[in-house]
Each structure stands twice: as C-alpha cells, then as structure tokens.
C-alpha cells in the first residue's frame, strides 16, 4: 500500500513545539527533546524545511543542581534586540506530593542569529511563591511585556494554574502575579488537574491565550481565554474562558492528545497552529516518558465573531 505523506508533520519526537517567524525571514524552532537533557534550535526559510534543518545545541543541562534534569518546553523570544530562551528544569526526576520539582529559567544571547553566539544564564524567574512552575511565554501589549506561565498554588488543588505578571526585564516579573484560570471543567481535570502551555495570539481587537489541560495522554486538549485589547490584562475579570475545548483528540485520524501549541504564519500568510500529538493511546508507564509526541502544523481560520477556529487535528 502506498505510504501517504503526512503534510502536517514538522518533526517526529518533538513535544511542546515552539515556532517563531523572525523579521529576518527565518522560522526558528525549538521543543522538548525526548531525553530532556538539552535545548536545541534550528531554523529554515519555510515550515516544511524545518524537517531537514540542522539542529544546533544551544544549552546543555547541568550535572547537578536545579537545572540538571527534565529540561522542558523551551521557547525562543526576541526582546529589545536580544534573544531569550525560556524553559523549565528540575533538580531530579523525583515526584514529591504528586509533582515534579520544576522551576522556570532564562538564557540570553546578544547574537543576531540565535544559533550562533553565547547563551548566558540569567537565572530563575522568581515568582510569588516557590513551587512547581513551568511553560513561561512572553507577549507584548501596549509597549509592555508580560509573562504568562503555569504554577502550582499550594492553596489550590491540582497541578498547575495559569498566571500573568508584568515583566520588569526579560527574567524578572513585577509582583503581584495574577491567576487567569485554574482547572475546573471536566475536560481540564482528566488524569490530572492541569492548565499549562500557554500561547498568545492578538487579532481583531482581542488577545487570545490558548492553553493545554488534563493529563498528557489522549485526554490532553486545548482551552482558550479571551480579553479585549482595551482591557486591563492584569485583571482576571477582563478574561472570558471557553466552556469546552477548542482543540482535542481526533481518533478518526489517529491524532491523540493535541496541545502545548504555538502560533505562526506560513509563507502564504495563513495563520498556522503548531502543536504536538501522538498517533496511538497504548502508552506504557508515565506518558511524559513516551517519546512519540510529534510536532505538527495546520492552518486555522477565523469566524464571524473574529475568534480563531482551530477545527480538528488533521
């Protein structure tokens, strides 16, 4: 039987994919590698060309200490003329009280091309309390940069909620941090109570924040927050939340647990959803140690209300 090419596949075994189209015309790609031991970058002039682009190792985990294991979900951002990598790391693979021990860290590179130059460690992002924290992303709004991330509040049941804070500089937030959403609907609480993996999209007078929910198996799915771009983004009341997932498993085409997305545009100028998914549900042990979450891309559209319509994984 003829093998049909999966035109939505970017890279196999790359979870938490992040694609950034820079002003130099290159698409930059990073993601969690299966060994969770380093951060790699690649770039290409098209999304499809990322498949064959040569990866460059930007940073390798420490031998010991808080950045020595489980390097998760790197994101590449260009802020005030410099490159920044945001990522989560733990000091071990131990699970304490049902959680890993991740915190968020930042690297800086002054080179024009982030695949070159030196990545300097800027340290841990200090939040309001010291607890499990991951999946930092950055967006700019009205000349101010904001950090959105996932964190465990010791006073709230579950693994992680989504928070926002203004950035004083790319590695320092201004307190207080504000909770935007916590897991509450059934589709956010399957396996684990999780809101994580935020991505920001600004269009049509609104700011949209997608995020991922539930365990990292076939239950993983995407929800969405929305605020007017005239609103105070640090006020939780400015944000409305989708009652149901905006993107979820499509068993008809064997795409399971889509999530941890980012956004870009393709060479035609069409909006593209970048995400990961698996092609099966039979996972042995912890899904996080199953390497077969693949980075994928598909075009999405907008409805009459000016909201994104992601459809189903194809």
mmCIF file of C-alpha atoms in Angstrom:
data_model
loop_
_atom_site.group_PDB
_atom_site.id
_atom_site.type_symbol
_atom_site.label_atom_id
_atom_site.label_comp_id
_atom_site.label_asym_id
_atom_site.label_seq_id
_atom_site.Cartn_x
_atom_site.Cartn_y
_atom_site.Cartn_z
ATOM 1 C CA UNK A 1 0.000 0.000 0.000
ATOM 2 C CA UNK A 2 1.311 3.453 -0.891
ATOM 3 C CA UNK A 3 2.544 5.488 2.085
ATOM 4 C CA UNK A 4 0.677 8.790 2.263
ATOM 5 C CA UNK A 5 2.876 11.728 3.255
ATOM 6 C CA UNK A 6 1.737 13.454 6.437
ATOM 7 C CA UNK A 7 1.961 17.055 5.288
ATOM 8 C CA UNK A 8 1.062 18.337 8.765
ATOM 9 C CA UNK A 9 4.090 16.732 10.395
ATOM 10 C CA UNK A 10 7.025 19.036 11.163
ATOM 11 C CA UNK A 11 9.268 16.834 13.297
ATOM 12 C CA UNK A 12 8.838 13.467 14.975
ATOM 13 C CA UNK A 13 9.527 13.116 18.714
ATOM 14 C CA UNK A 14 9.463 16.831 19.446
ATOM 15 C CA UNK A 15 6.937 17.718 22.135
ATOM 16 C CA UNK A 16 5.948 21.242 23.225
ATOM 17 C CA UNK A 17 6.884 22.743 19.835
ATOM 18 C CA UNK A 18 7.645 26.445 19.517
ATOM 19 C CA UNK A 19 7.935 28.146 16.114
ATOM 20 C CA UNK A 20 8.882 31.806 15.777
ATOM 21 C CA UNK A 21 8.993 33.684 12.461
ATOM 22 C CA UNK A 22 11.535 36.481 12.862
ATOM 23 C CA UNK A 23 11.977 39.677 10.852
ATOM 24 C CA UNK A 24 14.987 38.062 9.125
ATOM 25 C CA UNK A 25 12.588 35.742 7.281
ATOM 26 C CA UNK A 26 13.631 32.594 9.150
ATOM 27 C CA UNK A 27 11.372 30.221 11.045
ATOM 28 C CA UNK A 28 13.038 29.296 14.337
ATOM 29 C CA UNK A 29 12.090 26.015 16.006
ATOM 30 C CA UNK A 30 12.674 24.563 19.446
ATOM 31 C CA UNK A 31 10.912 21.901 21.519
ATOM 32 C CA UNK A 32 11.422 19.356 24.280
ATOM 33 C CA UNK A 33 13.804 16.618 23.139
ATOM 34 C CA UNK A 34 12.970 13.030 24.223
ATOM 35 C CA UNK A 35 15.969 12.830 26.580
ATOM 36 C CA UNK A 36 15.006 16.135 28.271
ATOM 37 C CA UNK A 37 18.724 16.910 28.582
ATOM 38 C CA UNK A 38 19.371 19.934 26.350
ATOM 39 C CA UNK A 39 17.874 22.752 24.284
ATOM 40 C CA UNK A 40 18.283 22.602 20.526
ATOM 41 C CA UNK A 41 17.456 25.212 17.919
ATOM 42 C CA UNK A 42 17.010 25.013 14.174
ATOM 43 C CA UNK A 43 15.923 27.470 11.526
ATOM 44 C CA UNK A 44 14.672 27.401 7.938
ATOM 45 C CA UNK A 45 13.051 29.630 5.342
ATOM 46 C CA UNK A 46 9.828 27.575 5.384
ATOM 47 C CA UNK A 47 7.902 25.473 7.883
ATOM 48 C CA UNK A 48 8.392 22.297 5.837
ATOM 49 C CA UNK A 49 12.132 22.924 5.580
ATOM 50 C CA UNK A 50 12.400 22.709 9.387
ATOM 51 C CA UNK A 51 12.185 18.912 8.943
ATOM 52 C CA UNK A 52 15.639 18.780 7.398
ATOM 53 C CA UNK A 53 17.233 21.823 9.077
ATOM 54 C CA UNK A 54 20.406 21.077 11.004
ATOM 55 C CA UNK A 55 19.833 21.274 14.776
ATOM 56 C CA UNK A 56 22.225 23.312 16.907
ATOM 57 C CA UNK A 57 22.632 22.653 20.630
ATOM 58 C CA UNK A 58 22.117 25.966 22.426
ATOM 59 C CA UNK A 59 22.465 24.755 26.004
ATOM 60 C CA UNK A 60 23.059 21.510 27.923
ATOM 61 C CA UNK A 61 21.705 20.690 31.383
ATOM 62 C CA UNK A 62 23.944 20.961 34.441
ATOM 63 C CA UNK A 63 25.394 17.882 36.112
ATOM 64 C CA UNK A 64 23.781 18.759 39.439
ATOM 65 C CA UNK A 65 21.504 21.416 40.913
ATOM 66 C CA UNK A 66 18.174 22.971 39.915
ATOM 67 C CA UNK A 67 18.925 22.859 36.167
ATOM 68 C CA UNK A 68 20.171 19.275 35.998
ATOM 69 C CA UNK A 69 17.183 17.248 34.762
ATOM 70 C CA UNK A 70 13.920 17.189 32.801
ATOM 71 C CA UNK A 71 14.526 20.221 30.586
ATOM 72 C CA UNK A 72 11.032 21.007 29.320
ATOM 73 C CA UNK A 73 9.273 23.221 26.799
ATOM 74 C CA UNK A 74 11.850 25.811 25.677
ATOM 75 C CA UNK A 75 10.573 28.951 23.949
ATOM 76 C CA UNK A 76 12.592 31.438 21.910
ATOM 77 C CA UNK A 77 11.711 35.147 22.090
ATOM 78 C CA UNK A 78 13.314 38.299 20.673
ATOM 79 C CA UNK A 79 13.026 41.199 23.141
ATOM 80 C CA UNK A 80 14.712 44.609 22.929
ATOM 81 C CA UNK A 81 17.205 43.383 20.330
ATOM 82 C CA UNK A 82 18.342 40.248 22.172
ATOM 83 C CA UNK A 83 17.288 36.601 22.079
ATOM 84 C CA UNK A 84 15.877 34.843 25.128
ATOM 85 C CA UNK A 85 15.206 31.182 25.810
ATOM 86 C CA UNK A 86 12.620 30.377 28.479
ATOM 87 C CA UNK A 87 12.490 26.824 29.801
ATOM 88 C CA UNK A 88 11.657 24.698 32.838
ATOM 89 C CA UNK A 89 14.114 22.448 34.645
ATOM 90 C CA UNK A 90 14.193 20.232 37.725
ATOM 91 C CA UNK A 91 16.909 19.043 40.066
ATOM 92 C CA UNK A 92 15.827 15.394 39.749
ATOM 93 C CA UNK A 93 13.101 13.118 38.407
ATOM 94 C CA UNK A 94 11.673 12.589 41.872
ATOM 95 C CA UNK A 95 7.954 13.199 42.304
ATOM 96 C CA UNK A 96 7.033 14.767 45.653
ATOM 97 C CA UNK A 97 3.399 15.162 46.670
ATOM 98 C CA UNK A 98 2.372 14.188 43.156
ATOM 99 C CA UNK A 99 4.503 16.804 41.393
ATOM 100 C CA UNK A 100 7.857 17.197 39.717
ATOM 101 C CA UNK A 101 10.198 19.910 41.008
ATOM 102 C CA UNK A 102 10.414 22.278 38.026
ATOM 103 C CA UNK A 103 11.185 25.969 38.117
ATOM 104 C CA UNK A 104 11.493 28.457 35.221
ATOM 105 C CA UNK A 105 14.817 29.759 33.883
ATOM 106 C CA UNK A 106 16.023 32.207 31.230
ATOM 107 C CA UNK A 107 19.006 32.327 28.852
ATOM 108 C CA UNK A 108 20.133 35.417 26.894
ATOM 109 C CA UNK A 109 22.003 35.716 23.600
ATOM 110 C CA UNK A 110 23.136 39.011 22.031
ATOM 111 C CA UNK A 111 23.970 37.459 18.649
ATOM 112 C CA UNK A 112 21.933 38.423 15.576
ATOM 113 C CA UNK A 113 21.478 34.716 14.832
ATOM 114 C CA UNK A 114 20.484 32.735 17.955
ATOM 115 C CA UNK A 115 22.051 29.595 16.506
ATOM 116 C CA UNK A 116 25.378 31.398 16.991
ATOM 117 C CA UNK A 117 26.927 33.368 19.836
ATOM 118 C CA UNK A 118 26.865 32.590 23.541
ATOM 119 C CA UNK A 119 23.837 31.784 25.681
ATOM 120 C CA UNK A 120 24.228 33.378 29.117
ATOM 121 C CA UNK A 121 22.255 32.069 32.089
ATOM 122 C CA UNK A 122 20.139 34.860 33.604
ATOM 123 C CA UNK A 123 18.828 32.675 36.401
ATOM 124 C CA UNK A 124 15.494 31.534 37.765
ATOM 125 C CA UNK A 125 12.308 33.557 37.369
ATOM 126 C CA UNK A 126 11.298 34.304 40.947
ATOM 127 C CA UNK A 127 7.537 34.115 41.430
ATOM 128 C CA UNK A 128 5.285 34.939 44.369
ATOM 129 C CA UNK A 129 5.847 31.553 45.970
ATOM 130 C CA UNK A 130 8.409 28.805 45.455
ATOM 131 C CA UNK A 131 6.607 25.849 43.861
ATOM 132 C CA UNK A 132 6.331 23.749 40.701
ATOM 133 C CA UNK A 133 6.408 26.233 37.782
ATOM 134 C CA UNK A 134 6.822 25.809 34.032
ATOM 135 C CA UNK A 135 5.821 26.829 30.495
ATOM 136 C CA UNK A 136 6.731 30.520 30.533
ATOM 137 C CA UNK A 137 5.707 32.531 27.478
ATOM 138 C CA UNK A 138 6.032 36.257 26.745
ATOM 139 C CA UNK A 139 3.871 38.722 24.842
ATOM 140 C CA UNK A 140 3.968 42.480 24.303
ATOM 141 C CA UNK A 141 0.916 44.685 24.691
ATOM 142 C CA UNK A 142 0.892 48.487 24.543
ATOM 143 C CA UNK A 143 4.691 48.674 24.870
ATOM 144 C CA UNK A 144 4.715 46.457 27.976
ATOM 145 C CA UNK A 145 5.940 42.867 28.112
ATOM 146 C CA UNK A 146 4.043 40.267 30.121
ATOM 147 C CA UNK A 147 4.903 36.765 31.275
ATOM 148 C CA UNK A 148 2.265 34.031 31.297
ATOM 149 C CA UNK A 149 3.119 30.711 32.953
ATOM 150 C CA UNK A 150 1.799 27.646 34.787
ATOM 151 C CA UNK A 151 2.363 27.135 38.515
ATOM 152 C CA UNK A 152 1.162 25.162 41.499
ATOM 153 C CA UNK A 153 -0.518 27.279 44.175
ATOM 154 C CA UNK A 154 -0.071 25.342 47.438
ATOM 155 C CA UNK A 155 -3.538 26.515 48.498
ATOM 156 C CA UNK A 156 -5.335 25.246 45.352
ATOM 157 C CA UNK A 157 -5.978 21.614 44.488
ATOM 158 C CA UNK A 158 -4.324 20.325 41.336
ATOM 159 C CA UNK A 159 -1.058 20.503 39.414
ATOM 160 C CA UNK A 160 -0.987 23.969 37.870
ATOM 161 C CA UNK A 161 -2.971 27.117 37.125
ATOM 162 C CA UNK A 162 -2.170 29.902 34.643
ATOM 163 C CA UNK A 163 -0.724 33.191 35.885
ATOM 164 C CA UNK A 164 0.224 36.535 34.362
ATOM 165 C CA UNK A 165 2.568 39.301 35.519
ATOM 166 C CA UNK A 166 4.272 42.314 34.024
ATOM 167 C CA UNK A 167 7.946 41.910 33.187
ATOM 168 C CA UNK A 168 10.461 44.300 34.741
ATOM 169 C CA UNK A 169 13.085 42.800 32.433
ATOM 170 C CA UNK A 170 13.041 39.541 30.440
ATOM 171 C CA UNK A 171 13.938 37.436 33.517
ATOM 172 C CA UNK A 172 12.208 39.389 36.326
ATOM 173 C CA UNK A 173 8.481 39.779 36.955
ATOM 174 C CA UNK A 174 6.760 42.600 38.792
ATOM 175 C CA UNK A 175 4.605 41.280 41.603
ATOM 176 C CA UNK A 176 1.821 40.593 42.220
ATOM 177 C CA UNK A 177 1.139 37.702 39.879
ATOM 178 C CA UNK A 178 -2.495 37.214 38.878
ATOM 179 C CA UNK A 179 -4.274 33.915 38.269
ATOM 180 C CA UNK A 180 -6.081 33.777 34.925
ATOM 181 C CA UNK A 181 -7.530 30.267 35.058
ATOM 182 C CA UNK A 182 -7.473 27.082 37.096
ATOM 183 C CA UNK A 183 -8.687 23.597 36.095
ATOM 184 C CA UNK A 184 -12.430 23.412 36.762
ATOM 185 C CA UNK A 185 -14.232 21.811 33.806
ATOM 186 C CA UNK A 186 -14.235 18.042 33.307
ATOM 187 C CA UNK A 187 -12.007 18.326 30.225
ATOM 188 C CA UNK A 188 -9.372 20.177 32.309
ATOM 189 C CA UNK A 189 -9.281 17.586 35.087
ATOM 190 C CA UNK A 190 -8.923 14.206 33.379
ATOM 191 C CA UNK A 191 -5.989 12.309 34.870
ATOM 192 C CA UNK A 192 -4.589 15.464 36.449
ATOM 193 C CA UNK A 193 -5.901 18.958 37.201
ATOM 194 C CA UNK A 194 -3.785 20.900 34.698
ATOM 195 C CA UNK A 195 -3.735 24.286 32.967
ATOM 196 C CA UNK A 196 -0.352 24.801 31.247
ATOM 197 C CA UNK A 197 1.411 25.538 27.970
ATOM 198 C CA UNK A 198 0.007 28.999 27.246
ATOM 199 C CA UNK A 199 0.358 30.679 23.834
ATOM 200 C CA UNK A 200 -0.757 34.215 22.933
ATOM 201 C CA UNK A 201 -2.469 35.426 19.773
ATOM 202 C CA UNK A 202 -3.506 39.063 19.185
ATOM 203 C CA UNK A 203 -6.063 39.848 16.482
ATOM 204 C CA UNK A 204 -9.331 41.637 15.784
ATOM 205 C CA UNK A 205 -9.171 43.848 18.868
ATOM 206 C CA UNK A 206 -8.685 40.899 21.204
ATOM 207 C CA UNK A 207 -5.973 38.962 22.993
ATOM 208 C CA UNK A 208 -6.411 35.188 22.939
ATOM 209 C CA UNK A 209 -4.487 32.853 25.242
ATOM 210 C CA UNK A 210 -4.693 29.168 24.399
ATOM 211 C CA UNK A 211 -3.546 26.635 26.970
ATOM 212 C CA UNK A 212 -3.436 22.884 27.471
ATOM 213 C CA UNK A 213 -5.376 20.861 30.021
ATOM 214 C CA UNK A 214 -5.574 17.395 31.638
ATOM 215 C CA UNK A 215 -3.006 14.564 31.568
ATOM 216 C CA UNK A 216 -0.512 14.295 28.691
ATOM 217 C CA UNK A 217 -2.243 11.239 27.183
ATOM 218 C CA UNK A 218 -5.243 11.211 24.820
ATOM 219 C CA UNK A 219 -7.093 13.485 27.280
ATOM 220 C CA UNK A 220 -4.710 16.377 26.612
ATOM 221 C CA UNK A 221 -6.554 19.207 24.864
ATOM 222 C CA UNK A 222 -6.627 22.984 24.406
ATOM 223 C CA UNK A 223 -8.780 25.645 26.028
ATOM 224 C CA UNK A 224 -8.801 29.381 25.370
ATOM 225 C CA UNK A 225 -9.069 32.692 27.216
ATOM 226 C CA UNK A 226 -10.075 35.962 25.572
ATOM 227 C CA UNK A 227 -9.812 39.636 26.562
ATOM 228 C CA UNK A 228 -10.395 42.903 24.744
ATOM 229 C CA UNK A 229 -7.129 44.628 23.921
ATOM 230 C CA UNK A 230 -8.532 47.730 25.633
ATOM 231 C CA UNK A 231 -8.943 45.835 28.909
ATOM 232 C CA UNK A 232 -6.582 45.618 31.861
ATOM 233 C CA UNK A 233 -4.847 42.305 31.148
ATOM 234 C CA UNK A 234 -3.809 42.033 34.812
ATOM 235 C CA UNK A 235 -7.451 41.974 35.908
ATOM 236 C CA UNK A 236 -8.828 38.394 35.887
ATOM 237 C CA UNK A 237 -12.301 39.822 35.227
ATOM 238 C CA UNK A 238 -11.069 41.031 31.812
ATOM 239 C CA UNK A 239 -10.778 37.434 30.607
ATOM 240 C CA UNK A 240 -13.500 35.055 29.467
ATOM 241 C CA UNK A 241 -12.863 31.318 29.260
ATOM 242 C CA UNK A 242 -14.098 28.739 26.774
ATOM 243 C CA UNK A 243 -16.619 26.277 28.243
ATOM 244 C CA UNK A 244 -15.340 23.449 26.070
ATOM 245 C CA UNK A 245 -12.041 22.515 24.407
ATOM 246 C CA UNK A 246 -11.096 24.458 21.281
ATOM 247 C CA UNK A 247 -8.843 21.626 20.019
ATOM 248 C CA UNK A 248 -8.893 17.980 21.097
ATOM 249 C CA UNK A 249 -8.248 14.346 20.132
ATOM 250 C CA UNK A 250 -9.435 13.254 16.690
ATOM 251 C CA UNK A 251 -9.491 9.446 16.856
ATOM 252 C CA UNK A 252 -10.722 9.225 13.252
ATOM 253 C CA UNK A 253 -7.244 10.151 12.011
ATOM 254 C CA UNK A 254 -5.256 8.795 14.999
ATOM 255 C CA UNK A 255 -4.261 12.164 16.407
ATOM 256 C CA UNK A 256 -4.385 11.887 20.183
ATOM 257 C CA UNK A 257 -3.799 14.460 22.907
ATOM 258 C CA UNK A 258 -3.091 17.562 20.808
ATOM 259 C CA UNK A 259 -1.748 20.513 22.737
ATOM 260 C CA UNK A 260 1.102 22.658 24.029
ATOM 261 C CA UNK A 261 0.783 24.859 21.000
ATOM 262 C CA UNK A 262 2.320 27.961 19.486
ATOM 263 C CA UNK A 263 1.276 30.203 16.595
ATOM 264 C CA UNK A 264 2.926 31.383 13.401
ATOM 265 C CA UNK A 265 2.060 32.222 9.791
ATOM 266 C CA UNK A 266 3.110 30.243 6.734
ATOM 267 C CA UNK A 267 4.760 31.523 3.589
ATOM 268 C CA UNK A 268 1.320 32.325 2.134
ATOM 269 C CA UNK A 269 0.473 34.495 5.125
ATOM 270 C CA UNK A 270 -2.052 31.994 6.501
ATOM 271 C CA UNK A 271 -2.348 31.548 10.265
ATOM 272 C CA UNK A 272 -0.859 28.285 11.493
ATOM 273 C CA UNK A 273 -1.370 26.330 14.706
ATOM 274 C CA UNK A 274 1.750 24.474 15.844
ATOM 275 C CA UNK A 275 1.117 21.647 18.328
ATOM 276 C CA UNK A 276 2.134 18.138 19.314
ATOM 277 C CA UNK A 277 0.088 14.929 19.254
ATOM 278 C CA UNK A 278 0.524 11.142 19.398
ATOM 279 C CA UNK A 279 -0.719 8.567 16.904
ATOM 280 C CA UNK A 280 -1.724 5.938 19.499
ATOM 281 C CA UNK A 281 -3.159 5.634 23.017
ATOM 282 C CA UNK A 282 -1.382 2.495 24.286
ATOM 283 C CA UNK A 283 1.245 4.137 26.491
ATOM 284 C CA UNK A 284 3.324 2.157 28.973
ATOM 285 C CA UNK A 285 4.100 3.985 32.209
ATOM 286 C CA UNK A 286 4.164 7.766 32.538
ATOM 287 C CA UNK A 287 3.131 9.406 29.224
ATOM 288 C CA UNK A 288 5.880 12.010 29.732
ATOM 289 C CA UNK A 289 8.486 9.307 29.106
ATOM 290 C CA UNK A 290 6.853 8.135 25.889
ATOM 291 C CA UNK A 291 8.866 9.959 23.198
ATOM 292 C CA UNK A 292 6.292 9.876 20.411
ATOM 293 C CA UNK A 293 4.645 13.254 20.693
ATOM 294 C CA UNK A 294 5.254 14.733 17.244
ATOM 295 C CA UNK A 295 5.398 18.413 16.282
ATOM 296 C CA UNK A 296 2.652 19.278 13.810
ATOM 297 C CA UNK A 297 1.262 22.278 11.933
ATOM 298 C CA UNK A 298 -2.090 23.115 10.377
ATOM 299 C CA UNK A 299 -3.756 26.225 9.023
ATOM 300 C CA UNK A 300 -6.664 27.682 11.016
ATOM 301 C CA UNK A 301 -9.330 30.238 10.199
ATOM 302 C CA UNK A 302 -11.408 32.935 11.905
ATOM 303 C CA UNK A 303 -15.165 33.028 12.480
ATOM 304 C CA UNK A 304 -17.588 35.926 12.041
ATOM 305 C CA UNK A 305 -17.044 36.981 15.646
ATOM 306 C CA UNK A 306 -13.335 37.406 14.980
ATOM 307 C CA UNK A 307 -12.338 34.355 17.047
ATOM 308 C CA UNK A 308 -9.961 31.644 15.908
ATOM 309 C CA UNK A 309 -11.472 28.379 14.654
ATOM 310 C CA UNK A 310 -8.936 25.569 15.003
ATOM 311 C CA UNK A 311 -11.126 22.719 13.798
ATOM 312 C CA UNK A 312 -9.821 19.188 14.413
ATOM 313 C CA UNK A 313 -6.333 17.700 14.190
ATOM 314 C CA UNK A 314 -5.907 16.579 10.574
#
